[in-house]
Structures are given as structure tokens and as C-alpha cells.
Coordinates of C-alpha atoms in Angstrom, one line a residue:
X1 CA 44.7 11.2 -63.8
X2 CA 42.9 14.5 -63.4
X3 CA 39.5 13.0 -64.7
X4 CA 40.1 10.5 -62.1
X5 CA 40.6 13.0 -59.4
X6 CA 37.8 15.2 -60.7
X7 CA 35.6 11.4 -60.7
X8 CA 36.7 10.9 -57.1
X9 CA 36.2 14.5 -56.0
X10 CA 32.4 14.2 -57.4
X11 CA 31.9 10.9 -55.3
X12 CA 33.2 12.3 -52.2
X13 CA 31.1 15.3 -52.6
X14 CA 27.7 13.0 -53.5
X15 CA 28.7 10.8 -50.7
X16 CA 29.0 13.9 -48.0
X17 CA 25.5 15.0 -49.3
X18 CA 23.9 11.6 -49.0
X19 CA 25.5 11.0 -45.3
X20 CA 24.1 14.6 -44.3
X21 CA 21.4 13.8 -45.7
X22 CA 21.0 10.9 -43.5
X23 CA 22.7 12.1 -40.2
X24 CA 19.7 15.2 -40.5
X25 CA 17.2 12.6 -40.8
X26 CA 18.5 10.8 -38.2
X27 CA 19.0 13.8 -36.0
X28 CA 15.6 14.8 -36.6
X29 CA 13.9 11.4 -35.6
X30 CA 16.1 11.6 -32.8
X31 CA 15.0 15.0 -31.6
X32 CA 11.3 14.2 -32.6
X33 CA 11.8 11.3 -29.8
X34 CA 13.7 13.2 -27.4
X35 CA 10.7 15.5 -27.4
X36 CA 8.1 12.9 -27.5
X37 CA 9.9 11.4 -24.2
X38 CA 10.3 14.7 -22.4
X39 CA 6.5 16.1 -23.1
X40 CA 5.6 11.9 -21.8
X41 CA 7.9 13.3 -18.4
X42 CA 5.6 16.9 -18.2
X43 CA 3.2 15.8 -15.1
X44 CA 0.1 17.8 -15.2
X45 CA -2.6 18.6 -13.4
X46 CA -3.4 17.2 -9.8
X47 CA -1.3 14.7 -7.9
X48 CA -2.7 13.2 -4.6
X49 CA -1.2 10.8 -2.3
X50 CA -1.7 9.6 1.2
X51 CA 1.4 8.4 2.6
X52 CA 2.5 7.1 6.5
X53 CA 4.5 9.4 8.2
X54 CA 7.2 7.3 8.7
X55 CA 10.7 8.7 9.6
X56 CA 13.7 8.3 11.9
X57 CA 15.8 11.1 13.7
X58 CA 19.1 9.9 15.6
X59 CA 17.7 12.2 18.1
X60 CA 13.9 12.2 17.9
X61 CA 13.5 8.4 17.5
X62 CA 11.6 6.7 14.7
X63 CA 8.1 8.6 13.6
X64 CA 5.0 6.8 12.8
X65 CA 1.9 8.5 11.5
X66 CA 0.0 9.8 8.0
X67 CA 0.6 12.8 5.8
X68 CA -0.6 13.9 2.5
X69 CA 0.8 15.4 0.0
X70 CA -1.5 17.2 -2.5
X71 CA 0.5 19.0 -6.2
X72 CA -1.3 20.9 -8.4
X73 CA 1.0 21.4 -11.9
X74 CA -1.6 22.8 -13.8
X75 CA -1.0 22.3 -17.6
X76 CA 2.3 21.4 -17.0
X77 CA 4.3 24.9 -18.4
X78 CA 6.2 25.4 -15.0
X79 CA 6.9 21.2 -14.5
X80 CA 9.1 20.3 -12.6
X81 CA 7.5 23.6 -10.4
X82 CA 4.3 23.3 -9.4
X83 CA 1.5 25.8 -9.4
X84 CA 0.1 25.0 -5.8
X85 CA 0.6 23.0 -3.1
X86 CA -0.9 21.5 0.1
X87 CA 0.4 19.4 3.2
X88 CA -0.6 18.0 6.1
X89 CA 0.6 15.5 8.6
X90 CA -0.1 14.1 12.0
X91 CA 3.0 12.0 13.5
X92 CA 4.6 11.4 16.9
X93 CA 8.2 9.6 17.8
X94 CA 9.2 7.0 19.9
X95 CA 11.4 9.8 21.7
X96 CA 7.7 11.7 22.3
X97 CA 8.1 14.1 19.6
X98 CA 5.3 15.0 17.5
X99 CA 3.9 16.8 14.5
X100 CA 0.6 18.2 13.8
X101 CA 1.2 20.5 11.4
X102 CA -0.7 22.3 7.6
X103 CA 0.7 24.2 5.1
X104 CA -0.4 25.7 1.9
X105 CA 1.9 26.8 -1.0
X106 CA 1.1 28.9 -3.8
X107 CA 2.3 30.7 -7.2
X108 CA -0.5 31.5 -8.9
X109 CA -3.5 33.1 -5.8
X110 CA -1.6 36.2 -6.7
X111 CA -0.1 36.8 -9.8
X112 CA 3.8 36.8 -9.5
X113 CA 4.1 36.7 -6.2
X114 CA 4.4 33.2 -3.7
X115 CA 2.2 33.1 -0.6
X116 CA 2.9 30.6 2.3
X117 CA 0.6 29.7 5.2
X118 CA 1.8 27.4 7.7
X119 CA 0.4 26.3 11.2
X120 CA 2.6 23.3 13.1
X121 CA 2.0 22.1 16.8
X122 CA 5.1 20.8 17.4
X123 CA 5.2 19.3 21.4
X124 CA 8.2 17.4 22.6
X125 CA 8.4 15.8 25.8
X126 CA 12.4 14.8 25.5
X127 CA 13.8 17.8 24.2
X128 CA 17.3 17.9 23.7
X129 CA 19.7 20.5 26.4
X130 CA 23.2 20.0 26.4
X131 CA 23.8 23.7 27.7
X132 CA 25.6 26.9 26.3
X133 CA 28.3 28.1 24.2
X134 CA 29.3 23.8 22.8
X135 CA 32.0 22.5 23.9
X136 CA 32.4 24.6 26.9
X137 CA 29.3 22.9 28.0
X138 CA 30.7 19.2 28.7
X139 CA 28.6 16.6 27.4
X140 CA 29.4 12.8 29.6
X141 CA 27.7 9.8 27.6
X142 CA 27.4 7.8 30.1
X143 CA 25.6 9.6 32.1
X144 CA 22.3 9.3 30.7
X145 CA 23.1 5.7 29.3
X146 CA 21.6 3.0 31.3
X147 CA 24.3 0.5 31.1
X148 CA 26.7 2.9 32.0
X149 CA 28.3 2.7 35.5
X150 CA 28.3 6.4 35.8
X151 CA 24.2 6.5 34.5
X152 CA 22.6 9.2 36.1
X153 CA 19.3 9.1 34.0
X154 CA 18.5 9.3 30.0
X155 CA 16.5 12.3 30.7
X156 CA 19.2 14.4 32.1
X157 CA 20.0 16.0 28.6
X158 CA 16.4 16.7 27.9
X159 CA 14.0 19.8 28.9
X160 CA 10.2 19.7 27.9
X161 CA 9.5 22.0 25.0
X162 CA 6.0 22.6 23.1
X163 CA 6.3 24.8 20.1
X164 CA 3.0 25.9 18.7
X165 CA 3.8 28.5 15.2
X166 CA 1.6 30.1 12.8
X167 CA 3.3 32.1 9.8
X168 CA 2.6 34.0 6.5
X169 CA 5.5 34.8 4.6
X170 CA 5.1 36.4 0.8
X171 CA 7.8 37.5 -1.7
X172 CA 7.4 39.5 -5.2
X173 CA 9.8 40.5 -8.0
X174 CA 12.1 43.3 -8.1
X175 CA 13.7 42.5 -11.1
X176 CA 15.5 39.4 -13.0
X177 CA 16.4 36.9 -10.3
X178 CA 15.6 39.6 -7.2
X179 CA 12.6 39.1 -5.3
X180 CA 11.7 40.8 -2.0
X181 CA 10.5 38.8 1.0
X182 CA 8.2 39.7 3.7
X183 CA 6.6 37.7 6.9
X184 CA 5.2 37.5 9.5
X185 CA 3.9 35.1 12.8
X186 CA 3.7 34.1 16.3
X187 CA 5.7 31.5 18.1
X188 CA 4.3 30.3 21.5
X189 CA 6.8 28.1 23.8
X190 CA 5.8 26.2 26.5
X191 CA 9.1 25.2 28.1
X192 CA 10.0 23.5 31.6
X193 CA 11.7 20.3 33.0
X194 CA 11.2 16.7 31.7
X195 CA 6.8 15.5 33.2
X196 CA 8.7 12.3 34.6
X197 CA 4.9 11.4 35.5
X198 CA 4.1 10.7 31.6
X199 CA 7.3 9.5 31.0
X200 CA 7.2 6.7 33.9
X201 CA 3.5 5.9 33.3
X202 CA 3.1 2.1 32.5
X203 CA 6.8 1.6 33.0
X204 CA 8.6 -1.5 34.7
X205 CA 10.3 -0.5 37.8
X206 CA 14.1 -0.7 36.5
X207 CA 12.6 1.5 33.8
X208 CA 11.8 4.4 36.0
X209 CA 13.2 7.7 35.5
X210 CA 14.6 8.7 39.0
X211 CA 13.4 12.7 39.8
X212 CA 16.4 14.1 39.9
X213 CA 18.0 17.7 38.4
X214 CA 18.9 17.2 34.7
X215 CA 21.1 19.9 32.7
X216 CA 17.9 22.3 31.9
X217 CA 16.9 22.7 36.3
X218 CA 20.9 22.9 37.2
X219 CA 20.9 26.1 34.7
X220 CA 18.1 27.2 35.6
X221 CA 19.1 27.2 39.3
X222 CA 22.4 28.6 38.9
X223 CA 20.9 31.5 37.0
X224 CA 22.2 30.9 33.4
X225 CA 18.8 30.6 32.6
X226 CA 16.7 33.6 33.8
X227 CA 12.9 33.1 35.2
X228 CA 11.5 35.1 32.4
X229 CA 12.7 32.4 30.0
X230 CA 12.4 29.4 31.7
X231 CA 9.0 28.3 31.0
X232 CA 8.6 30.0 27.1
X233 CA 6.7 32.8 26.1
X234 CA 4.8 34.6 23.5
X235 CA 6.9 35.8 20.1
X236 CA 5.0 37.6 17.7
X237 CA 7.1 38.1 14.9
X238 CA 8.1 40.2 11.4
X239 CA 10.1 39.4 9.2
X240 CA 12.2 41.1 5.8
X241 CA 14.4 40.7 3.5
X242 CA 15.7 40.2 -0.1
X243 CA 16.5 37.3 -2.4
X244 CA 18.8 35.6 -5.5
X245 CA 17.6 32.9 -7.4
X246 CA 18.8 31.8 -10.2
X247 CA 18.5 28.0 -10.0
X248 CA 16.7 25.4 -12.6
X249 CA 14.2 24.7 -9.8
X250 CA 13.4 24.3 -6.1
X251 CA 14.3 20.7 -5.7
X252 CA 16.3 18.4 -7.2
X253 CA 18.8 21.7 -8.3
X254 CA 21.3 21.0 -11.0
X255 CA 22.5 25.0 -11.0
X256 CA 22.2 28.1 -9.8
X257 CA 22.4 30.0 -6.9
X258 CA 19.9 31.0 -3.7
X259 CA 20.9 33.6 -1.1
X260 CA 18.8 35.4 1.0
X261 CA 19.8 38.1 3.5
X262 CA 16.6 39.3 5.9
X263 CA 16.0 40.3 9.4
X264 CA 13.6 39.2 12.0
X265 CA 12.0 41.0 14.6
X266 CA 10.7 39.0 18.0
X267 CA 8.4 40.8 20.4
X268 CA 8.0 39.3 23.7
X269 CA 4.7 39.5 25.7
X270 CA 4.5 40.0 29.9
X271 CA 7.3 38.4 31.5
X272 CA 9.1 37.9 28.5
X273 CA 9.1 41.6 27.4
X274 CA 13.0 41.8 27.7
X275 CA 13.5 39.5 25.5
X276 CA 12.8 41.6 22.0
X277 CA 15.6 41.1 19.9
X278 CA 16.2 41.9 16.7
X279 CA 17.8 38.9 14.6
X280 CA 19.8 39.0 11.1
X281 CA 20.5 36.2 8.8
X282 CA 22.2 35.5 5.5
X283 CA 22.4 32.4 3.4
X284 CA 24.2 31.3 0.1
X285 CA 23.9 28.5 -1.6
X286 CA 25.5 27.2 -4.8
X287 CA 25.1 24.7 -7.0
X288 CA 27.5 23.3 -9.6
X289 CA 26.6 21.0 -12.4
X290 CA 29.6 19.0 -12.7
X291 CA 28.1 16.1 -15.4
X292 CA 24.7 17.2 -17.2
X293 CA 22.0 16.1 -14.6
X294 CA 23.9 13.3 -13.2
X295 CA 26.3 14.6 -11.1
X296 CA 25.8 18.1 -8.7
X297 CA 28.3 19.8 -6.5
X298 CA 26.0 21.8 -3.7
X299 CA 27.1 23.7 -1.0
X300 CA 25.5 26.0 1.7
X301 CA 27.0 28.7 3.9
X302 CA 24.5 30.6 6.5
X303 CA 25.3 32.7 9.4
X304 CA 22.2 33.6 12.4
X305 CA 23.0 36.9 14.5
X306 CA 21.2 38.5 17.4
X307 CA 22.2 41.9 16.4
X308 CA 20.1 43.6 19.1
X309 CA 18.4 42.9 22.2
X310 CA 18.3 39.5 24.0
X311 CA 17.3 36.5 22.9
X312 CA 16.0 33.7 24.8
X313 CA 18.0 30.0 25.0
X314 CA 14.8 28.5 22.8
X315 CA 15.3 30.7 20.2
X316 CA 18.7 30.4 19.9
X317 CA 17.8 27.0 19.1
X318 CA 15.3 28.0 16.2
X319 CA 16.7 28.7 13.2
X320 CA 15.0 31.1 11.2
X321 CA 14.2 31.1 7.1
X322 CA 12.3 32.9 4.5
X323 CA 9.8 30.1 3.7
X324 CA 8.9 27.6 6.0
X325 CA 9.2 23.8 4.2
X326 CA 10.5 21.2 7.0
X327 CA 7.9 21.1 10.2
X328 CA 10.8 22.7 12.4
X329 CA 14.7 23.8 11.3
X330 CA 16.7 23.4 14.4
X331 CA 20.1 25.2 15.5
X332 CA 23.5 24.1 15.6
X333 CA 23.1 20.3 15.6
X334 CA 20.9 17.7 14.2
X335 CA 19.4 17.0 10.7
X336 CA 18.7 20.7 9.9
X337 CA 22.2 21.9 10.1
X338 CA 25.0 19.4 11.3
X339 CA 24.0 15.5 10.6
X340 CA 25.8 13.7 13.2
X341 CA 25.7 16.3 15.4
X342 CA 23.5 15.7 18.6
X343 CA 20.2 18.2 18.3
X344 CA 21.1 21.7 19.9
X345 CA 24.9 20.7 21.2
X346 CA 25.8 24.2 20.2
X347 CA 23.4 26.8 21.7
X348 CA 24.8 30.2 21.4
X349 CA 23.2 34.1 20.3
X350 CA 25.0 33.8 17.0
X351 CA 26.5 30.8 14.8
X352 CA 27.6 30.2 11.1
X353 CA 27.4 26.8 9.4
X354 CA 28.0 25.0 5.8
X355 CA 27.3 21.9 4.0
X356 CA 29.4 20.6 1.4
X357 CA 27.4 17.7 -1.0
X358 CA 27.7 15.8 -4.1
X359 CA 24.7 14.7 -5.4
X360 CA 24.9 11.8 -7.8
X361 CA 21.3 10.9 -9.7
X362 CA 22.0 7.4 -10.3
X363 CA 18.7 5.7 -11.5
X364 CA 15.8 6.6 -12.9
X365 CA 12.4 4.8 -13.7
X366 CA 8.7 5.4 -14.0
X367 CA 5.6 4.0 -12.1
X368 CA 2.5 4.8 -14.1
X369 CA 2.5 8.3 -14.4
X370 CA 4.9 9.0 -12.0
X371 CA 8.5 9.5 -12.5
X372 CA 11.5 8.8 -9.7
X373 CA 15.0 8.5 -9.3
X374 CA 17.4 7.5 -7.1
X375 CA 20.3 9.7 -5.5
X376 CA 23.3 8.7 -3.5
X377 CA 25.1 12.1 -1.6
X378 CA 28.4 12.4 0.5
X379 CA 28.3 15.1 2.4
X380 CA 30.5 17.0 4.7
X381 CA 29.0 19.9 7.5
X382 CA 30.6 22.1 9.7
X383 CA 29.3 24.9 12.3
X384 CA 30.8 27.3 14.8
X385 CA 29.9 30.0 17.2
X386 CA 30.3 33.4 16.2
X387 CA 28.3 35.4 19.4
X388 CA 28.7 33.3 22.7
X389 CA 27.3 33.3 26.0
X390 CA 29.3 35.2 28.5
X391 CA 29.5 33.1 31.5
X392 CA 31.7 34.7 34.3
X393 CA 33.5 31.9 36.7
X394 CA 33.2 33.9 39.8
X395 CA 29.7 35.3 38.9
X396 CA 28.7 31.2 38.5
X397 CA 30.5 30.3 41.5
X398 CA 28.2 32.4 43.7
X399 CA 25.4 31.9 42.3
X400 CA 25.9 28.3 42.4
X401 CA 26.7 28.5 46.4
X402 CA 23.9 30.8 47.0
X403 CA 20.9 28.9 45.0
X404 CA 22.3 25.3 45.0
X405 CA 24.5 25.0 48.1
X406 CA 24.4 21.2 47.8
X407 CA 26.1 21.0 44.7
X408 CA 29.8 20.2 45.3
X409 CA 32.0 23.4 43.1
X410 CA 35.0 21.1 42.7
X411 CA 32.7 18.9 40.3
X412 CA 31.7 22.1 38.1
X413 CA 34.0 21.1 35.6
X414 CA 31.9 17.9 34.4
X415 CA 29.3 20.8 33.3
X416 CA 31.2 23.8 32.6
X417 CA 34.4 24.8 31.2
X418 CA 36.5 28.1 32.1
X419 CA 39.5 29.5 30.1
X420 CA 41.4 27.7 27.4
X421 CA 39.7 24.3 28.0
X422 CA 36.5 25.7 27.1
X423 CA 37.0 26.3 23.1
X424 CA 34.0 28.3 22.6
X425 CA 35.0 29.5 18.8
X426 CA 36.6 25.4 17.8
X427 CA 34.6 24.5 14.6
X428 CA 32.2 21.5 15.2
X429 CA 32.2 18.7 12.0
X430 CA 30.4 15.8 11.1
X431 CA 30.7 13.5 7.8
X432 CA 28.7 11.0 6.0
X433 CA 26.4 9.4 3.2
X434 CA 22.5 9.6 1.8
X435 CA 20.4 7.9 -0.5
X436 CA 17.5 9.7 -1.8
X437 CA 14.6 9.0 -3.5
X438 CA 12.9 11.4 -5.2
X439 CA 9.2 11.8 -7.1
X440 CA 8.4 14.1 -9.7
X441 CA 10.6 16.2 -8.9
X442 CA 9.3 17.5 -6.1
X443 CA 8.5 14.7 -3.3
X444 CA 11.9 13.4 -2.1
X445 CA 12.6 10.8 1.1
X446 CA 16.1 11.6 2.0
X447 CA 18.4 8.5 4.2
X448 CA 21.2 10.0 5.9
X449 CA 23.7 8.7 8.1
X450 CA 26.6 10.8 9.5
X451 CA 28.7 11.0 12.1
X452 CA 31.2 13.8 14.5
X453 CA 35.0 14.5 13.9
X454 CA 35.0 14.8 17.4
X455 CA 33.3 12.1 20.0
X456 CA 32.5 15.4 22.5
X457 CA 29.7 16.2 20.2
X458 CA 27.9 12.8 19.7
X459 CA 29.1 9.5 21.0
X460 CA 27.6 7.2 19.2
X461 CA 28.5 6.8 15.4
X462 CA 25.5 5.6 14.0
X463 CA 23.4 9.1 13.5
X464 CA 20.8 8.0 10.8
X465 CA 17.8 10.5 9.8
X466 CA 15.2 9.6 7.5
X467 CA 13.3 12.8 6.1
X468 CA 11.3 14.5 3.9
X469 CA 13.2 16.9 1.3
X470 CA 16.8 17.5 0.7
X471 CA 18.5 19.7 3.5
X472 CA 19.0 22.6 1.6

């Protein structure tokens, strides 16, 4: 019995040796073709694309026109970051939006350090005004609905804004994942009420926009928009701050955090020249691998503050940012901060928002050389005012008899809210869904739709924006 135990013993001990044997040879072909496929995923050198421009914004319209895309990866070390990188694209809306803009990225023009260049002409003839401080400001559907019975006219939400920018921002290490930031540019508005003469030309009669005060000339008549900042200005700006990064890469993050805390100084030129403020932001963002590269939990919480000085409506409507990526990054509302959310519904001196997404990477295949995937997100945002406008009732009530004595001050409430109707500090919310497809990386065309919690913030339910790059 014991020689048959010892027998036994020897086998089990042979057949261990021979099935580690095999399992390391296996493990080792296994790993040899693991590597094999990833160094086959590396992209190198130069990519070069010509694409249309084509997009859709639930409040710009849909955008036709040509952009290129231009990736330099060099020997592919960094891959999935690139080394360089150029873009330029020409595109206007059916809403009359438009973007002319060029921008240059680069890692390696000085060593550890990233220069950006960017110069955008951004004009848009239907730009979005729905007044101050959300939903004191009362926002009526129908009246800028033509099949409304109350329709007033589709332009009455809408201003005319040009936005021409040019910036240089640059950021160096401190030490591990701490950087410093620096920036600066010049922002040029051109600002005033809807050219109904453009719009109307080559229009059907029933077509016509009627001349008529929309939301922008009422404020400006009743003084809640001052003549200095009524038509734009000149901003030269500057621009500082600090940074965390610790994620895997810049797009397409499976972990690691980015927050940034800087300030930004606007000048104002002639007219303008009380409007210098002094402007202080802070971001975090976060992001959770909750199933290897499959599955990502991703949130962002940011906060803008006018911490000195005054600040004109039109920039309360710009959000600022480190590195300029996306052709313009709007306030509160729209597809830069709240999806769902009609474009600028909350205009106030200081506001906080956060996105809540999971990011699922369902698919993935090759074409040629290129590699993509496919990305379905849920997402959740919310935003809320943390610095208001101050509008006095009985200071708006005289100015309003004094400068627009036709207007009847019993119907003041269909534009402006007083006391505990007005609910300057409620949270605004807005839910949906996006598809994403992404290249290299790097390039990704994101679908979203979303819609409001509450209909006071965007009537319609069928928000859909089609962009370039994930939101944050």
C-alpha cells in the first residue's frame, strides 16, 4: 500500500510538472499574441483625413461643411497620445451659426511642456437669450412657435452675437501629476438685436419675421442690460492656474482624475472699460473603471465665479477652460454643460454644474489601419446658480415706465419673476442617452439626446446634438 501511495504520489507530481509545463507554454504563446495584437493596435506616424463638417445642435440646427483632422503619433511610444496635432474647419448651421476656426496642438515644439494656438470666428445670427438669473426669467414656448396661437415671432429668444477669439495657452510640470497652466487671448464681441433684413431675405411672405422687440431689446430698454454692453466689446485676456492629471489618456479615459483650479483676468477696452472682472474657476473630474476597458463610470463637477469686478451678460455666457478643444464651450445650457437644456437658459455672474455618465465600449473593429469602437453613454447633468443678478422690482418698475411706457406692468410677469416664484438658486436637470464612435483613440463623433426634468427649461423633448469629442 505504501509503494502504491509512493507510485501515485510520483505520478501526481510528473503530471503537475507536465501540465505546468504546458499551461507556461501556453501562457507564453498567449502573451507572445497578446503583444503581437497590441504592437498591430500602436498607430504611428501621420494620420490625415478630410471629413464634412457635419453636425446637429437642438439649438444651432444641423451643420454642414469640411474639416480636417491632421495626427501626428510619431513612433508610436505615447499611442493612444499623440505627439502633434492640427485642425481646421469651415461650417455654418441651418439656425445661421457658423464656424471658421484653426488650431494647433503640440507636446513635443517644447520639450515637456504643451502649447495650444487657436483662432475661431464664430458669428451667429440666432443667438440664443432667454434673460437673467433662469427660471426667474419666464421662458413661454409658444411664443416664438409659429403654430402657436400665442406666436409672437421665432426670433424673439434670439440676439445677434459674433465672437471672433484668438488664444495661446501653455502648461509645464511641477512635479508627478502637477502641471502649471498659463494663457492668454482676446475675445471681440459684436452683439445687438436679430438683422431681420438677412433673416427675411428670399423668404415667402407668411415666412416673415415681423420687426418687433424680442427678449434681448426689452432688456436692453428696461436697463438690465447697460449701453456699454449692449453691442460687445474688446476682452483681452490672461489666464492661470494649476492642474491634476492622473488619467490613462485624454480621450476615451478609463481612470484617473483631471481638476484644474485657475483664474482669468478680462480687460475691457473704451466703452467697455467697467467691465474688467476678474473670473475664478475650478473643475474635477473623475473617472472610475468599473469593468477593464469596457465599462467607465465618469463624472464632472465645475463651478465659474466672477470674484471681482463686473462682467458683462456675454460672458456670463462663455464658459472659460484651460485648453481650448470644442470651437466654443457655452454657459449654463446646451451641449457644453446641460444636454437638454436650451443654450444659455441660465445666465447668471456665477454657476456650478455636474455630469454623471457611464460609458460602456461595446464594439470594436478595424478599418485598414485604423482602429474604432463603438460607445453607448447614459448620462445625467445638473446646474445651478450660485451668484445671481440682482434685479430690484421697484428699480424695474420705473425704469420700465420711464423708457418703455407702452409696455403694460401688469404683464411683467410673462418676463420676470419677483419673490418666491422666482427660484433663482432651484437646480436645473436634464437626462438622456449617446452613442459614440470613436477612432484611434483620439477622433470621436459623439450622438446625444437628452431631455429637462422640468418643461420651463426646454419644451420640446427631443434635444439631439451630434458632436465632435466627448463632453468632458
Amino acid at each position: 500500500m505504501k509503494k502504491l501511495l509512493l507510485v501515485l504520489l510520483c505520478a501526481l507530481v510528473a503530471m503537475g510538472q507536465t501540465a505546468f509545463a504546458q499551461d507556461d507554454s501556453q501562457g507564453k504563446k498567449a502573451k507572445a499574441k497578446k503583444e503581437k495584437k497590441e504592437k498591430s493596435e500602436i498607430r504611428t506616424g501621420w494620420t490625415f483625413g478630410i471629413l464634412p463638417s457635419v453636425a446637429y445642435d437642438a439649438d444651432k440646427g444641423f451643420q454642414y461643411g469640411i474639416m480636417s483632422n491632421i495626427y501626428d503619433f510619431g513612433d508610436g511610444s505615447t499611442y493612444p497620445e499623440y505627439k502633434q496635432s492640427m485642425r481646421v474647419e469651415a461650417a455654418f448651421t441651418t439656425k445661421r451659426s457658423g464656424i471658421f476656426r484653426f488650431s494647433y496642438d503640440t507636446k513635443q515644439l517644447i520639450p515637456n511642456h504643451r502649447l495650444s494656438l487657436d483662432a475661431a470666428y464664430l458669428p451667429d445670427a440666432l443667438c440664443d437669450f432667454y434673460g437673467y438669473n433662469g427660471y426667474q426669467s419666464v421662458y413661454n414656448p409658444g411664443w416664438c412657435r409659429k403654430k402657436s396661437d400665442d406666436y409672437i415671432s421665432r426670433a424673439f429668444y434670439k440676439s445677434h452675437r459674433d465672437l471672433l477669439r484668438l488664444a495661446a495657452d501653455i502648461d509645464g510640470p511641477i512635479g508627478d501629476n502637477w502641471r502649471w497652466s498659463a494663457g492668454l487671448g482676446l475675445l471681440w464681441y459684436n452683439i445687438g438685436r436679430v438683422n431681420l433684413e438677412m433673416i427675411n431675405r428670399g423668404k415667402k411672405e407668411e415666412n416673415i419675421l415681423p420687426d418687433i422687440d424680442g427678449m434681448y431689446e426689452k432688456y436692453v430698454k428696461w436697463g438690465l442690460i447697460s449701453p456699454a454692453e449692449a453691442n460687445g466689446g474688446w476682452h483681452p485676456y490672461l489666464r492661470g492656474g494649476i492642474v491634476y492629471d492622473s488619467r490613462d489618456r485624454e480621450q476615451n479615459t478609463h481612470k484617473g482624475i483631471y481638476a484644474d483650479v485657475f483664474w482669468t483676468y478680462n480687460a475691457a477696452f473704451g466703452e467697455d472699460k467697467g467691465f474688467n472682472n476678474l473670473m475664478f474657476n475650478a473643475a474635477f473630474r473623475h473617472y472610475v473603471p468599473v469593468y477593464k476597458d469596457k465599462i467607465t463610470f465618469a463624472y464632472r463637477v465645475a463651478a465659474q465665479m466672477t470674484v471681482a469686478g463686473n462682467s458683462p451678460f456675454y460672458l456670463n455666457n462663455y464658459y472659460n477652460n484651460l485648453f481650448i478643444q470644442r470651437a466654443i464651450y457655452e454657459g449654463l445650457g446646451g451641449g457644453s454643460t446641460m444636454r437638454g437644456i436650451l443654450r444659455h437658459r441660465v445666465t447668471a455672474p456665477g454657476y456650478a454644474f455636474a455630469n454623471v455618465e457611464f460609458r460602456f465600449n461595446i464594439f470594436k473593429f478595424d478599418v485598414k489601419k485604423e482602429h474604432f469602437f463603438i460607445g453607448l453613454n447614459p448620462f445625467l447633468d445638473a446646474g445651478m446658480i450660485l451668484q445671481p443678478y440682482k434685479i430690484r422690482e421697484n428699480e424695474l418698475l420705473a425704469s420700465i415706465a420711464q423708457n418703455d411706457p407702452e409696455f403694460d406692468l401688469a404683464d411683467l410677469d410673462n418676463y420676470i419673476l419677483f419673490g418666491d416664484q422666482a427660484q433663482v438658486f432651484r437646480p436645473h436637470f436634464a437626462a438622456g442617452i449617446g452613442l459614440r464612435l470613436m477612432m484611434n483613440d483620439n477622433f470621436v463623433l459623439a450622438v446625444d439626446w437628452a431631455a429637462p426634468f422640468d418643461r420651463r427649461d426646454n419644451h420640446s423633448l427631443s434635444s439631439f446634438y451630434v458632436k465632435v469629442g466627448y463632453m468632458f
